[in-house]
PDB file of C-alpha atoms in Angstrom:
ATOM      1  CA  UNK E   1     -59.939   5.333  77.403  1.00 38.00           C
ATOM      2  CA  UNK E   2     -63.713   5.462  77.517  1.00 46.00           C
ATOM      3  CA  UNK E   3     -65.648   2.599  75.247  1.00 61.00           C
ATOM      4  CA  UNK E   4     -65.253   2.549  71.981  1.00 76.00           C
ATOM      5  CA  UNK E   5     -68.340   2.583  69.157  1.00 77.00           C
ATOM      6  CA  UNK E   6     -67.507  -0.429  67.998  1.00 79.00           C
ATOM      7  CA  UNK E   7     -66.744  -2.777  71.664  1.00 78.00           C
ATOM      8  CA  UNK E   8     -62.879  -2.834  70.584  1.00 76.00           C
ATOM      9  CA  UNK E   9     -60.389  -2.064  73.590  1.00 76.00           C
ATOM     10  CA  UNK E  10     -58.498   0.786  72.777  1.00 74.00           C
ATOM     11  CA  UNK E  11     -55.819  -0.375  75.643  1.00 74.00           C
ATOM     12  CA  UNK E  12     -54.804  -3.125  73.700  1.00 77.00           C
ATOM     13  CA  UNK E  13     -54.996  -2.039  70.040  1.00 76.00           C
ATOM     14  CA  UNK E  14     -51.466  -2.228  68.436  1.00 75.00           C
ATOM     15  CA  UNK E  15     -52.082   0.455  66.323  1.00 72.00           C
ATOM     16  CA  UNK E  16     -52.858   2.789  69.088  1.00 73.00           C
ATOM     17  CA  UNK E  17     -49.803   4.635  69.622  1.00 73.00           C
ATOM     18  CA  UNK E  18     -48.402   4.533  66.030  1.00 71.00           C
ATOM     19  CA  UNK E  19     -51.301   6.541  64.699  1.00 72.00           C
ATOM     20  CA  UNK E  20     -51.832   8.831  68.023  1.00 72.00           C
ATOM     21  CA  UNK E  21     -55.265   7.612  68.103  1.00 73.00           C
ATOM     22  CA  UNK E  22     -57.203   9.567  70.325  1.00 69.00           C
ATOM     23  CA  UNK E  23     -60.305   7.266  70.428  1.00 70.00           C
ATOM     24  CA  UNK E  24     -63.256   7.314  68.324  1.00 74.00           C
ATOM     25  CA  UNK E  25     -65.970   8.941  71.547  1.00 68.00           C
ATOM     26  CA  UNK E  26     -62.915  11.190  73.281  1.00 60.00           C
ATOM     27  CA  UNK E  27     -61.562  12.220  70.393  1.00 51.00           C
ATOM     28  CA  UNK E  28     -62.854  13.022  66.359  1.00 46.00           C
ATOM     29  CA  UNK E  29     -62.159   9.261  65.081  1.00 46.00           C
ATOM     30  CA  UNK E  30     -60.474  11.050  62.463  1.00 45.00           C
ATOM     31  CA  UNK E  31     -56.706  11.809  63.551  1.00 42.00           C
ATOM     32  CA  UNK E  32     -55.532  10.368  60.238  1.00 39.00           C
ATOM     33  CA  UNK E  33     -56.376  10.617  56.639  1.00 43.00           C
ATOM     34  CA  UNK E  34     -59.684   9.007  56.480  1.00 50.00           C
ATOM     35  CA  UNK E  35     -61.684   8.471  59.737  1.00 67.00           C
ATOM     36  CA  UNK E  36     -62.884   5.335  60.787  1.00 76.00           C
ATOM     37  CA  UNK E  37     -66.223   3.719  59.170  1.00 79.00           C
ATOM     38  CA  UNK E  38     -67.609   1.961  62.245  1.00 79.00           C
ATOM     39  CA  UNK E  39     -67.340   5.314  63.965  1.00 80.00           C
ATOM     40  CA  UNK E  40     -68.829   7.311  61.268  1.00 80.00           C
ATOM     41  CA  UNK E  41     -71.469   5.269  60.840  1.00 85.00           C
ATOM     42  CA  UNK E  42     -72.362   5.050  64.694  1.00 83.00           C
ATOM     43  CA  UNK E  43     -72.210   9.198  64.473  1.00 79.00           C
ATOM     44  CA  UNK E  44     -74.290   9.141  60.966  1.00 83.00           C
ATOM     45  CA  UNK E  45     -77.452   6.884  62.331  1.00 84.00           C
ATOM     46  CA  UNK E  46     -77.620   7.932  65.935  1.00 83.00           C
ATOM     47  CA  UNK E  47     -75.814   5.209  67.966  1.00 83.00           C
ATOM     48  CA  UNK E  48     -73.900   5.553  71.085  1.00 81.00           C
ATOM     49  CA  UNK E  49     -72.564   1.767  69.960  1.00 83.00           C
ATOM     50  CA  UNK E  50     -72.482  -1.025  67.331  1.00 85.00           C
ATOM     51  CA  UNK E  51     -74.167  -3.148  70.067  1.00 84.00           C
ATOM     52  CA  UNK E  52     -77.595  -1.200  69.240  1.00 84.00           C
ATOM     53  CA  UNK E  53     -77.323  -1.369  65.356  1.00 86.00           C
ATOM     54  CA  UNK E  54     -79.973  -4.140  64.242  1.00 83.00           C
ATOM     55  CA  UNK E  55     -77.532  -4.783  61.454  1.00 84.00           C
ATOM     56  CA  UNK E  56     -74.568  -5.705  63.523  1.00 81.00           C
ATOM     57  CA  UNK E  57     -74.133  -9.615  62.772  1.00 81.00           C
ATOM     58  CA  UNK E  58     -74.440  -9.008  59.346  1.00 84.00           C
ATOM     59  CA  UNK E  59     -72.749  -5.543  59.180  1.00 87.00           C
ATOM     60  CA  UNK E  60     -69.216  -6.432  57.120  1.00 84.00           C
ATOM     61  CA  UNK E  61     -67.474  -3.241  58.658  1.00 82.00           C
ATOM     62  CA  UNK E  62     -67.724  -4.770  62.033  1.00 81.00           C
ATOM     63  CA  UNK E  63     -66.642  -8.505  61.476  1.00 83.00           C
ATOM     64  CA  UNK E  64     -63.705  -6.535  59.858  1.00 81.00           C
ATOM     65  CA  UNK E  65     -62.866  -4.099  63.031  1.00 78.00           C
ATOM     66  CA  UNK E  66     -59.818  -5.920  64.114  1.00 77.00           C
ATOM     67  CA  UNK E  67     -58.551  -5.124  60.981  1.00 77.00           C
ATOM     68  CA  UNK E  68     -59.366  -1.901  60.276  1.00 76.00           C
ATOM     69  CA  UNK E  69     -56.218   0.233  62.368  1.00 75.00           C
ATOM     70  CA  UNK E  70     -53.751  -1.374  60.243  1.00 77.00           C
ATOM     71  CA  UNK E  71     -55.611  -0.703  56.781  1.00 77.00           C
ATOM     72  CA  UNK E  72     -56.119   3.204  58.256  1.00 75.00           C
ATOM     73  CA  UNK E  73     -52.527   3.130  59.299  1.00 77.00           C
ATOM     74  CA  UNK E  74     -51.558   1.993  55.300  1.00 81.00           C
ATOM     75  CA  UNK E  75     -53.681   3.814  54.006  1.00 78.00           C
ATOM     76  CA  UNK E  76     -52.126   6.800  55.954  1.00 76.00           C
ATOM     77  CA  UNK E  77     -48.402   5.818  54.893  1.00 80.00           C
ATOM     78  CA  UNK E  78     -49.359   5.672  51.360  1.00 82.00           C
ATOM     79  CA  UNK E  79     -51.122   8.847  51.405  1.00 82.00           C
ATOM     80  CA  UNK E  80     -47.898  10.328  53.064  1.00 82.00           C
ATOM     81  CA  UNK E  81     -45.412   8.396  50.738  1.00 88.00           C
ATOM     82  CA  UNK E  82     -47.969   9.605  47.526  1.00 86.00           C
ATOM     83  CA  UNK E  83     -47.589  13.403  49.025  1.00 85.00           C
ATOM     84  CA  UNK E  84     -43.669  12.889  49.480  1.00 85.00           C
ATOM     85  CA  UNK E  85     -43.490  11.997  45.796  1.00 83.00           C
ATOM     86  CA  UNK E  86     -45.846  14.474  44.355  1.00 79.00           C
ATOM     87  CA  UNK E  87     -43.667  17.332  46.379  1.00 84.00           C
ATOM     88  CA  UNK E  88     -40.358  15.916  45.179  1.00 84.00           C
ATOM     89  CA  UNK E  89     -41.488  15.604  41.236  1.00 81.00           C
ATOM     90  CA  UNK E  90     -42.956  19.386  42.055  1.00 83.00           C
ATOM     91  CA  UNK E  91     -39.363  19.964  42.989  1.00 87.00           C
ATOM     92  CA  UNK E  92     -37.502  18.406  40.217  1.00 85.00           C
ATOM     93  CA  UNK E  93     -39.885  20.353  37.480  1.00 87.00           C
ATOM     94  CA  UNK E  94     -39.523  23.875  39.025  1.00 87.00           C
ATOM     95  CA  UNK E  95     -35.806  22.718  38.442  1.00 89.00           C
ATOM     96  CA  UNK E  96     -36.120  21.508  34.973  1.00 90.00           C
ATOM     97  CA  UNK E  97     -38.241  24.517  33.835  1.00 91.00           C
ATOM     98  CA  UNK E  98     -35.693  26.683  35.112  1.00 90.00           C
ATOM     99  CA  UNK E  99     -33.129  24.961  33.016  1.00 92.00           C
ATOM    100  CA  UNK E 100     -35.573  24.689  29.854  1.00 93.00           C
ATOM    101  CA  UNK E 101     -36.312  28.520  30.188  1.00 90.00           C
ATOM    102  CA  UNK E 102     -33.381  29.531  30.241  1.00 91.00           C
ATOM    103  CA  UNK E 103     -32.185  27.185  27.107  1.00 92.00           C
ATOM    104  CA  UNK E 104     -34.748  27.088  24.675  1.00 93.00           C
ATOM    105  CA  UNK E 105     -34.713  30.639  23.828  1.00 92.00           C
ATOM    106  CA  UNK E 106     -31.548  30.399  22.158  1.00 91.00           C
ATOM    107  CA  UNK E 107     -32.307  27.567  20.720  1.00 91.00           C
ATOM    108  CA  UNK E 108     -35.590  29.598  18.798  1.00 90.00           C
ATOM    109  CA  UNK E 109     -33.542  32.505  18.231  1.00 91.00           C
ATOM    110  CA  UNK E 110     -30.536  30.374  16.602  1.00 90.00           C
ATOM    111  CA  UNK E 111     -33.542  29.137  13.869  1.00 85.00           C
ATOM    112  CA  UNK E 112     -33.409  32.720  11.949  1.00 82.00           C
ATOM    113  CA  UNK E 113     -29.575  33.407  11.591  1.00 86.00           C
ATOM    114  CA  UNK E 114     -29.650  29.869  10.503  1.00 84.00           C
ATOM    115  CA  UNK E 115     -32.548  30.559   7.632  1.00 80.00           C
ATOM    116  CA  UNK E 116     -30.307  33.617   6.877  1.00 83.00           C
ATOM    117  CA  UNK E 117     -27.207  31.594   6.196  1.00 80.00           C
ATOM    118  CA  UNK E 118     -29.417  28.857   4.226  1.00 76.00           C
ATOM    119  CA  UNK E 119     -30.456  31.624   1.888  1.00 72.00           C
ATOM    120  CA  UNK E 120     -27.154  33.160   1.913  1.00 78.00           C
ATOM    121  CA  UNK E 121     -25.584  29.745   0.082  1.00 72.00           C
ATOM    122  CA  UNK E 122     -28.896  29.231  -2.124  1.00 67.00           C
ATOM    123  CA  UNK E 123     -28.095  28.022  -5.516  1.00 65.00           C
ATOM    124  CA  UNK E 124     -30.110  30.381  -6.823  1.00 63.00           C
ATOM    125  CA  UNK E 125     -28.895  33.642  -4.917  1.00 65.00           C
ATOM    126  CA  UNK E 126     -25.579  32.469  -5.522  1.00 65.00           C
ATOM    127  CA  UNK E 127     -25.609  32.828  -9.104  1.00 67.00           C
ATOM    128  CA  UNK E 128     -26.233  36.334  -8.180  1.00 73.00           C
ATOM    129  CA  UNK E 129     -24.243  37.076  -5.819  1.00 76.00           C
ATOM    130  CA  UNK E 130     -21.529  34.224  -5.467  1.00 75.00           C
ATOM    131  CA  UNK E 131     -19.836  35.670  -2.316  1.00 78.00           C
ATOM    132  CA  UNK E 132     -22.469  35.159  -0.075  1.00 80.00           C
ATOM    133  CA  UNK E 133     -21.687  31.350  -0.418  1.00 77.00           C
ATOM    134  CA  UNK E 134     -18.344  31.020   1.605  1.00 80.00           C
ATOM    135  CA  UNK E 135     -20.278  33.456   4.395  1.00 83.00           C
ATOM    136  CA  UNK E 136     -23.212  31.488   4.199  1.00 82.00           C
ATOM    137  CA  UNK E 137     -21.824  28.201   5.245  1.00 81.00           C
ATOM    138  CA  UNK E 138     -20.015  29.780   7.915  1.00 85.00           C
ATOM    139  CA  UNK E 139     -22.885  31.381   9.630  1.00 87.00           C
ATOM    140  CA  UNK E 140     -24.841  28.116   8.791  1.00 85.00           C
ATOM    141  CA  UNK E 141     -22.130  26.051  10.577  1.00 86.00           C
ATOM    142  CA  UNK E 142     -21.807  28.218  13.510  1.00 90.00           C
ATOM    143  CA  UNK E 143     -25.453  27.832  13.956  1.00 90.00           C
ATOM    144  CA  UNK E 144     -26.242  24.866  13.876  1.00 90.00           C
ATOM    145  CA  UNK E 145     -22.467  23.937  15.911  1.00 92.00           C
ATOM    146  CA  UNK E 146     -24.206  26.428  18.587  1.00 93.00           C
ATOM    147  CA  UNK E 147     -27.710  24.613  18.269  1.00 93.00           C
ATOM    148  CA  UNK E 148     -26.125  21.148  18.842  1.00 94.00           C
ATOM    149  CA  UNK E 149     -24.360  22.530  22.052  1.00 94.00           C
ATOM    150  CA  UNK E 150     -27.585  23.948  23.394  1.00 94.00           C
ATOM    151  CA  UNK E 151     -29.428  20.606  22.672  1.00 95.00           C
ATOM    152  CA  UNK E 152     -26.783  19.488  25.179  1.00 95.00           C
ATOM    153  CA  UNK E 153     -27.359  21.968  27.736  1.00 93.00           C
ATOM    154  CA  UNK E 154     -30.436  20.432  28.324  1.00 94.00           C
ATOM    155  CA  UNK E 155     -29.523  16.728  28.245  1.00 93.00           C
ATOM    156  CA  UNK E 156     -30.277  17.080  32.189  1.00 91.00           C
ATOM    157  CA  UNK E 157     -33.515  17.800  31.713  1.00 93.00           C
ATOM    158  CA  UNK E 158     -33.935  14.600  28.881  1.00 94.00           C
ATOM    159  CA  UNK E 159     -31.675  12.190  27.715  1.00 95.00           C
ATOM    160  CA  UNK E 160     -33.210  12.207  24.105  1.00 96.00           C
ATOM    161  CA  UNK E 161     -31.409  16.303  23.835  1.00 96.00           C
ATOM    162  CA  UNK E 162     -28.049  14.654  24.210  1.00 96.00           C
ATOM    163  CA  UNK E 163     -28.889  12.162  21.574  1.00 96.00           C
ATOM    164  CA  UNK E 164     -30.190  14.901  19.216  1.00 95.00           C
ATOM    165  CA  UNK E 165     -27.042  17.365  20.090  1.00 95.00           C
ATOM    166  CA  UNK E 166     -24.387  14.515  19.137  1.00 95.00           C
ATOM    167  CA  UNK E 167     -26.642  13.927  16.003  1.00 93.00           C
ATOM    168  CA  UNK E 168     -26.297  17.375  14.910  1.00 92.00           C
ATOM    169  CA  UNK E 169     -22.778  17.920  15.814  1.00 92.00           C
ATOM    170  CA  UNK E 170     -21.637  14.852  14.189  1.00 89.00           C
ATOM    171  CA  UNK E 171     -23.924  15.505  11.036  1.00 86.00           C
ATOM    172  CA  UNK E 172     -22.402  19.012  10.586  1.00 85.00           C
ATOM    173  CA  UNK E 173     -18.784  18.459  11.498  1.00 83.00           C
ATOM    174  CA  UNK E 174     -19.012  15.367   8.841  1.00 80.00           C
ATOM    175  CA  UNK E 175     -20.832  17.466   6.242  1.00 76.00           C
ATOM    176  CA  UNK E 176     -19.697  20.728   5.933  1.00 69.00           C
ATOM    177  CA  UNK E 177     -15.879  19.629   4.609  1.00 65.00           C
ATOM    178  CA  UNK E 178     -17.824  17.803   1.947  1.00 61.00           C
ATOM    179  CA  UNK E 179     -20.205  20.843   1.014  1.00 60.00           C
ATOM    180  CA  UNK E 180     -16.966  23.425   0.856  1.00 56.00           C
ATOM    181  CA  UNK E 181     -14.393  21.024  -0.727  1.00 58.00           C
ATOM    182  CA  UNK E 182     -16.649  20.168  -3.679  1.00 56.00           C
ATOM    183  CA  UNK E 183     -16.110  16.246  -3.652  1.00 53.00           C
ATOM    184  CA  UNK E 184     -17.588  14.259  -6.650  1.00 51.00           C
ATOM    185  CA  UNK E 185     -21.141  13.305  -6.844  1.00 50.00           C
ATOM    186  CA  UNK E 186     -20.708   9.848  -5.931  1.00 53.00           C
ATOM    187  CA  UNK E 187     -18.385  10.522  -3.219  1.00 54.00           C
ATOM    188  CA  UNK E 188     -20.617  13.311  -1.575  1.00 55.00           C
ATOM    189  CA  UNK E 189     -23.690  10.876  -1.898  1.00 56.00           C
ATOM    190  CA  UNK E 190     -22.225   8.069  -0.117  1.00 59.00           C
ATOM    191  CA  UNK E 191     -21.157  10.338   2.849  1.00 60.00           C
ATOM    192  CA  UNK E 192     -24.030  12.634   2.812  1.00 64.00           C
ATOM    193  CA  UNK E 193     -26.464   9.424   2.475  1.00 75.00           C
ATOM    194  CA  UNK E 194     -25.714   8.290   6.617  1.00 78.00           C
ATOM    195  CA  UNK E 195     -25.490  11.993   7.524  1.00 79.00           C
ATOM    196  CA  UNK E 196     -28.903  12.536   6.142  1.00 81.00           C
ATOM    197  CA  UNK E 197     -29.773   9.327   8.575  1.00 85.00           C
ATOM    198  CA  UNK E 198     -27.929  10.488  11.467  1.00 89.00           C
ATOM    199  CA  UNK E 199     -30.049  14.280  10.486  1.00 87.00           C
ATOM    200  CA  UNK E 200     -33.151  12.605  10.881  1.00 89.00           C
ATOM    201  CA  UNK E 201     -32.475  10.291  14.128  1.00 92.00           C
ATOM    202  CA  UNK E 202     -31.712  13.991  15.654  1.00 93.00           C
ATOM    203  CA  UNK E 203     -34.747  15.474  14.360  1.00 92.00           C
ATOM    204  CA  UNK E 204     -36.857  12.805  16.179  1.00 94.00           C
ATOM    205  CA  UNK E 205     -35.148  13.002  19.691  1.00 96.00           C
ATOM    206  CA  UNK E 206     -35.195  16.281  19.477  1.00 95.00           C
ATOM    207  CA  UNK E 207     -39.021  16.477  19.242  1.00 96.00           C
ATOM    208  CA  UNK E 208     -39.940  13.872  21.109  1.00 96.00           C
ATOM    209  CA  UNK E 209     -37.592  15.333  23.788  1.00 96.00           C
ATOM    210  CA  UNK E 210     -40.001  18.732  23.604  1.00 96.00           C
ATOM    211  CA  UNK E 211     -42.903  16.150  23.654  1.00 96.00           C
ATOM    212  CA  UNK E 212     -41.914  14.392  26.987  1.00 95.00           C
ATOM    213  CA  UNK E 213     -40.811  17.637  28.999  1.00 94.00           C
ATOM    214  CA  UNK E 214     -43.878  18.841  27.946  1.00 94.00           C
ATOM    215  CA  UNK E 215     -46.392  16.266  29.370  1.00 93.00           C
ATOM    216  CA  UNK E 216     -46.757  17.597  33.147  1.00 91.00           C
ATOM    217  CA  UNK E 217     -47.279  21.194  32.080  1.00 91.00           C
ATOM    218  CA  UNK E 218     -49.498  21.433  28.607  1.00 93.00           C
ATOM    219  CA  UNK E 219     -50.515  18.276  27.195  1.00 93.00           C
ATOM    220  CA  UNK E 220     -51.909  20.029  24.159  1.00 95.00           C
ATOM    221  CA  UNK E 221     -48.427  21.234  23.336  1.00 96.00           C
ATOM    222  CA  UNK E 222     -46.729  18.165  23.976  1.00 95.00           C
ATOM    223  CA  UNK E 223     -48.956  16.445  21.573  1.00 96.00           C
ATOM    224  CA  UNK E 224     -48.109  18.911  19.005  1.00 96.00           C
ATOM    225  CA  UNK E 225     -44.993  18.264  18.614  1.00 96.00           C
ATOM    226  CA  UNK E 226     -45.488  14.522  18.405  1.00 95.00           C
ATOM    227  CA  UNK E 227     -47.557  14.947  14.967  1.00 95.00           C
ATOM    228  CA  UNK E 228     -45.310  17.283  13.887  1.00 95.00           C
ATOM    229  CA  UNK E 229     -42.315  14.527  13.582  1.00 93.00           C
ATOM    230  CA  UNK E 230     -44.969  12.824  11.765  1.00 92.00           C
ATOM    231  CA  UNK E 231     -45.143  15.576   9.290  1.00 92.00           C
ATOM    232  CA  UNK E 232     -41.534  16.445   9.294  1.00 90.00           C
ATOM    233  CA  UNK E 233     -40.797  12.692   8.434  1.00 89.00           C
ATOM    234  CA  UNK E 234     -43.618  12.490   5.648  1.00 88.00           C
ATOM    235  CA  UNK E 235     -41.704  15.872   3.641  1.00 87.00           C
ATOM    236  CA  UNK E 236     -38.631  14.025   4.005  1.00 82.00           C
ATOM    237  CA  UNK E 237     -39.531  10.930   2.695  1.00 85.00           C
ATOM    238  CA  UNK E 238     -41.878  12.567  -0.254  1.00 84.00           C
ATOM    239  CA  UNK E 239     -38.466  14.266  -1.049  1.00 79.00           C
ATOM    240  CA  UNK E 240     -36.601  10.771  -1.940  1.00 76.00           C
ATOM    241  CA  UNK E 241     -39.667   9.451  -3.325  1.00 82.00           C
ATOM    242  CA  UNK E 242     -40.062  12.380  -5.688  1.00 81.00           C
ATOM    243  CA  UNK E 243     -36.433  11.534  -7.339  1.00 76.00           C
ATOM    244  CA  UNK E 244     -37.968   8.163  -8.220  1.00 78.00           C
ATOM    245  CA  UNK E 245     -41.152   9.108  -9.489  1.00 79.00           C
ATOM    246  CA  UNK E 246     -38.667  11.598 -11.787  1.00 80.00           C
ATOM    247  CA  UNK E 247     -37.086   8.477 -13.149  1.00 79.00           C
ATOM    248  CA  UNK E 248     -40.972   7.770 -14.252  1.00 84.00           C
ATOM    249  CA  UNK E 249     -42.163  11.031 -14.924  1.00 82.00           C
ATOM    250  CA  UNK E 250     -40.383  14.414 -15.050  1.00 83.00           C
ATOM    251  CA  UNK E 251     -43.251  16.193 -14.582  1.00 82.00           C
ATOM    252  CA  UNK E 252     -44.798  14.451 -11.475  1.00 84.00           C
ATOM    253  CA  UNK E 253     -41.343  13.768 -10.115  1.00 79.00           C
ATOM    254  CA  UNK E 254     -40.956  17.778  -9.572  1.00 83.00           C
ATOM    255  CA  UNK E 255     -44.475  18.155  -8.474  1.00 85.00           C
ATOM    256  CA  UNK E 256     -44.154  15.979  -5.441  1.00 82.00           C
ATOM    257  CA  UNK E 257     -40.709  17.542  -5.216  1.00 81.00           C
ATOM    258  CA  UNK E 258     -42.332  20.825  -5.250  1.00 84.00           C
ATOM    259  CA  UNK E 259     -45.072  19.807  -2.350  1.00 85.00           C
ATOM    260  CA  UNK E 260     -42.385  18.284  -0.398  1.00 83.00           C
ATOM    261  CA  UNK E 261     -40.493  21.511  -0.602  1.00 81.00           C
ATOM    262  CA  UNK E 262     -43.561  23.451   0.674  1.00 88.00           C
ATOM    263  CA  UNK E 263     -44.141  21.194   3.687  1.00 86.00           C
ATOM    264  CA  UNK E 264     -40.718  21.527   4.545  1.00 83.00           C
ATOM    265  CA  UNK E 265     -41.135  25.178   4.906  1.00 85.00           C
ATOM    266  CA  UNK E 266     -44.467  24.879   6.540  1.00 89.00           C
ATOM    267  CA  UNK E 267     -42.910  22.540   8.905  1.00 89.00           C
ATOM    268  CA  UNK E 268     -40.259  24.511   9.414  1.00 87.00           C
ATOM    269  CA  UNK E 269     -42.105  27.517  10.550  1.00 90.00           C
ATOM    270  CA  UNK E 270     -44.082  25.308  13.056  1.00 93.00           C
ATOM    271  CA  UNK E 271     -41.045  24.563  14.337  1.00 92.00           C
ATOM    272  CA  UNK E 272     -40.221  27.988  14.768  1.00 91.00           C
ATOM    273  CA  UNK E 273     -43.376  28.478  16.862  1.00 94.00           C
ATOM    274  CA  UNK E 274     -43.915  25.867  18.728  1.00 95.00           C
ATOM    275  CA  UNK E 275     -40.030  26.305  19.832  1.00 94.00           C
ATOM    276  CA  UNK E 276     -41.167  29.893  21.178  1.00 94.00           C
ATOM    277  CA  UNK E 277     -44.765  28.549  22.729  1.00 95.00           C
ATOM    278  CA  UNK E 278     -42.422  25.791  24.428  1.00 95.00           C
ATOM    279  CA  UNK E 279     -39.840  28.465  25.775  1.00 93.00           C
ATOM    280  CA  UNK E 280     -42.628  31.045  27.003  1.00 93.00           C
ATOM    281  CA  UNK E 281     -44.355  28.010  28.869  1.00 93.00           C
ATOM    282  CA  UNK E 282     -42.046  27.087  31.065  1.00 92.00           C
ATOM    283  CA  UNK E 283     -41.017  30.511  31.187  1.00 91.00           C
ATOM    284  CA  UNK E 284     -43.994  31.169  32.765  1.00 90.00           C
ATOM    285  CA  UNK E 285     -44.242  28.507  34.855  1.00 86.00           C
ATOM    286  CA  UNK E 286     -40.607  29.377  36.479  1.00 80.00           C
ATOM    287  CA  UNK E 287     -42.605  32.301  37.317  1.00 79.00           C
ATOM    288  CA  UNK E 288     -45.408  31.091  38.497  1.00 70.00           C
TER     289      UNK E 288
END
């Protein structure tokens, strides 16, 4: 090997034959991520060798030469290990997006049978037209059965879809009996009371769950959804607090009642599409 720029002996250097080093004068300097700083340095200001660098004694690069193949040769490994993981987590999201575009779709179509069957067994339609109930709650439960199971389809992708698919099945299967059979007021309040509970821990896994799978491919999205638990929660607590302030006042009892009602349905329909702008991004991206 001919000399080196900075006096080492490329003969003996441990590191030689690890990183194929071809030598920093027969060779670029530079056969691994990030060429060597002695060498570049030499190249830079003009210098066949450190030896005729005024700075030398005091030049910190140099006193550290010795050390400098091993950092290189770290610095390489981690740079290899970093690319290894990047590729694999680009692996395992191509594979998660193709399960999340293929899922979510039903899930956003499933939302407008189930508004159907909601309006279907409306207390006020039903005064109307009082067969619609028994369909109604049929088509409601199918729905929302079907919605649980698809929250489950994707428990691969994120744990937090199985919690929110058992959350919804159990809510449903517990419910429903008690909505059809007609049970006393008390009775249906002390088993619709942890149902409601169970509702709402669904809800939030199930929106934090879009959150999370969203984070690698739109932020903006992802944040979205977190604020709108944060709405969804506020309607449903302005809901309970709005039979309270009845005991109070009638008046402003049903007016926070009412508002509650109408951020319901304006969550609701952010649901809707936010659902469809999560679907069509990862379609997309399956595509991509």
């Amino acid at each position: 090997m001919s000399e080196t720029y900075c006096g080492k002996d490329c003969g003996s250097c441990p590191q030689r034959e690890a990183m194929n080093c071809p030598g920093c004068k027969t060779g670029p300097g530079a056969a691994w991520p990030g060429e060597c700083e002695l060498a570049k340095c030499c190249r830079d200001r003009g210098h066949e060798t450190c030896s005729t660098c005024t700075q030398q004694k005091v030049c910190g690069m140099w006193s550290r030469r010795e050390e400098m193949p091993a950092r290189r040769r770290e610095r390489r490994e981690f740079e290899a290990r970093k690319l290894a993981d990047q590729e694999a987590r680009k692996k395992a999201l191509a594979e998660d997006a193709a399960v999340l575009a293929r899922w979510l779709w039903p899930l956003f179509w499933l939302i407008v049978p189930g508004t159907i069957a909601g309006l279907m067994s409306d207390d006020t339609l039903s005064a109307y037209w009082p067969g619609l109930v028994i369909p109604g709650e049929i088509l409601g439960f199918l729905c929302t059965v079907a919605y649980g199971l698809f929250l489950l389809k994707l428990a691969g992708v994120n744990e937090r879809y199985r919690t929110a698919g058992i959350c919804l099945l159990v809510g449903t299967v517990v419910s429903t009996p008690v909505t059809l059979l007609a049970f006393g007021a008390a009775w249906t309040l002390v088993v619709l009371l942890p149902v409601a509970a169970v509702a709402l821990a669904g809800e939030y896994q199930e929106y934090i769950g879009h959150a999370e799978v969203l984070e690698p491919v739109d932020l903006e999205l992802s944040e979205k959804w977190r604020r709108l638990w944060k709405w969804y929660i506020g309607t449903f607590l302005a809901l309970f607090a709005g039979f309270f302030v009845a005991l109070i006042s009638a008046l402003l009892g049903l007016l926070v009642m009412l508002a509650s009602v109408i951020g319901t349905i304006v969550v609701s329909i952010l649901k809707l599409v936010y659902l469809w702008r999560t679907a069509r991004t990862f379609r997309e991206y399956e595509a991509a």
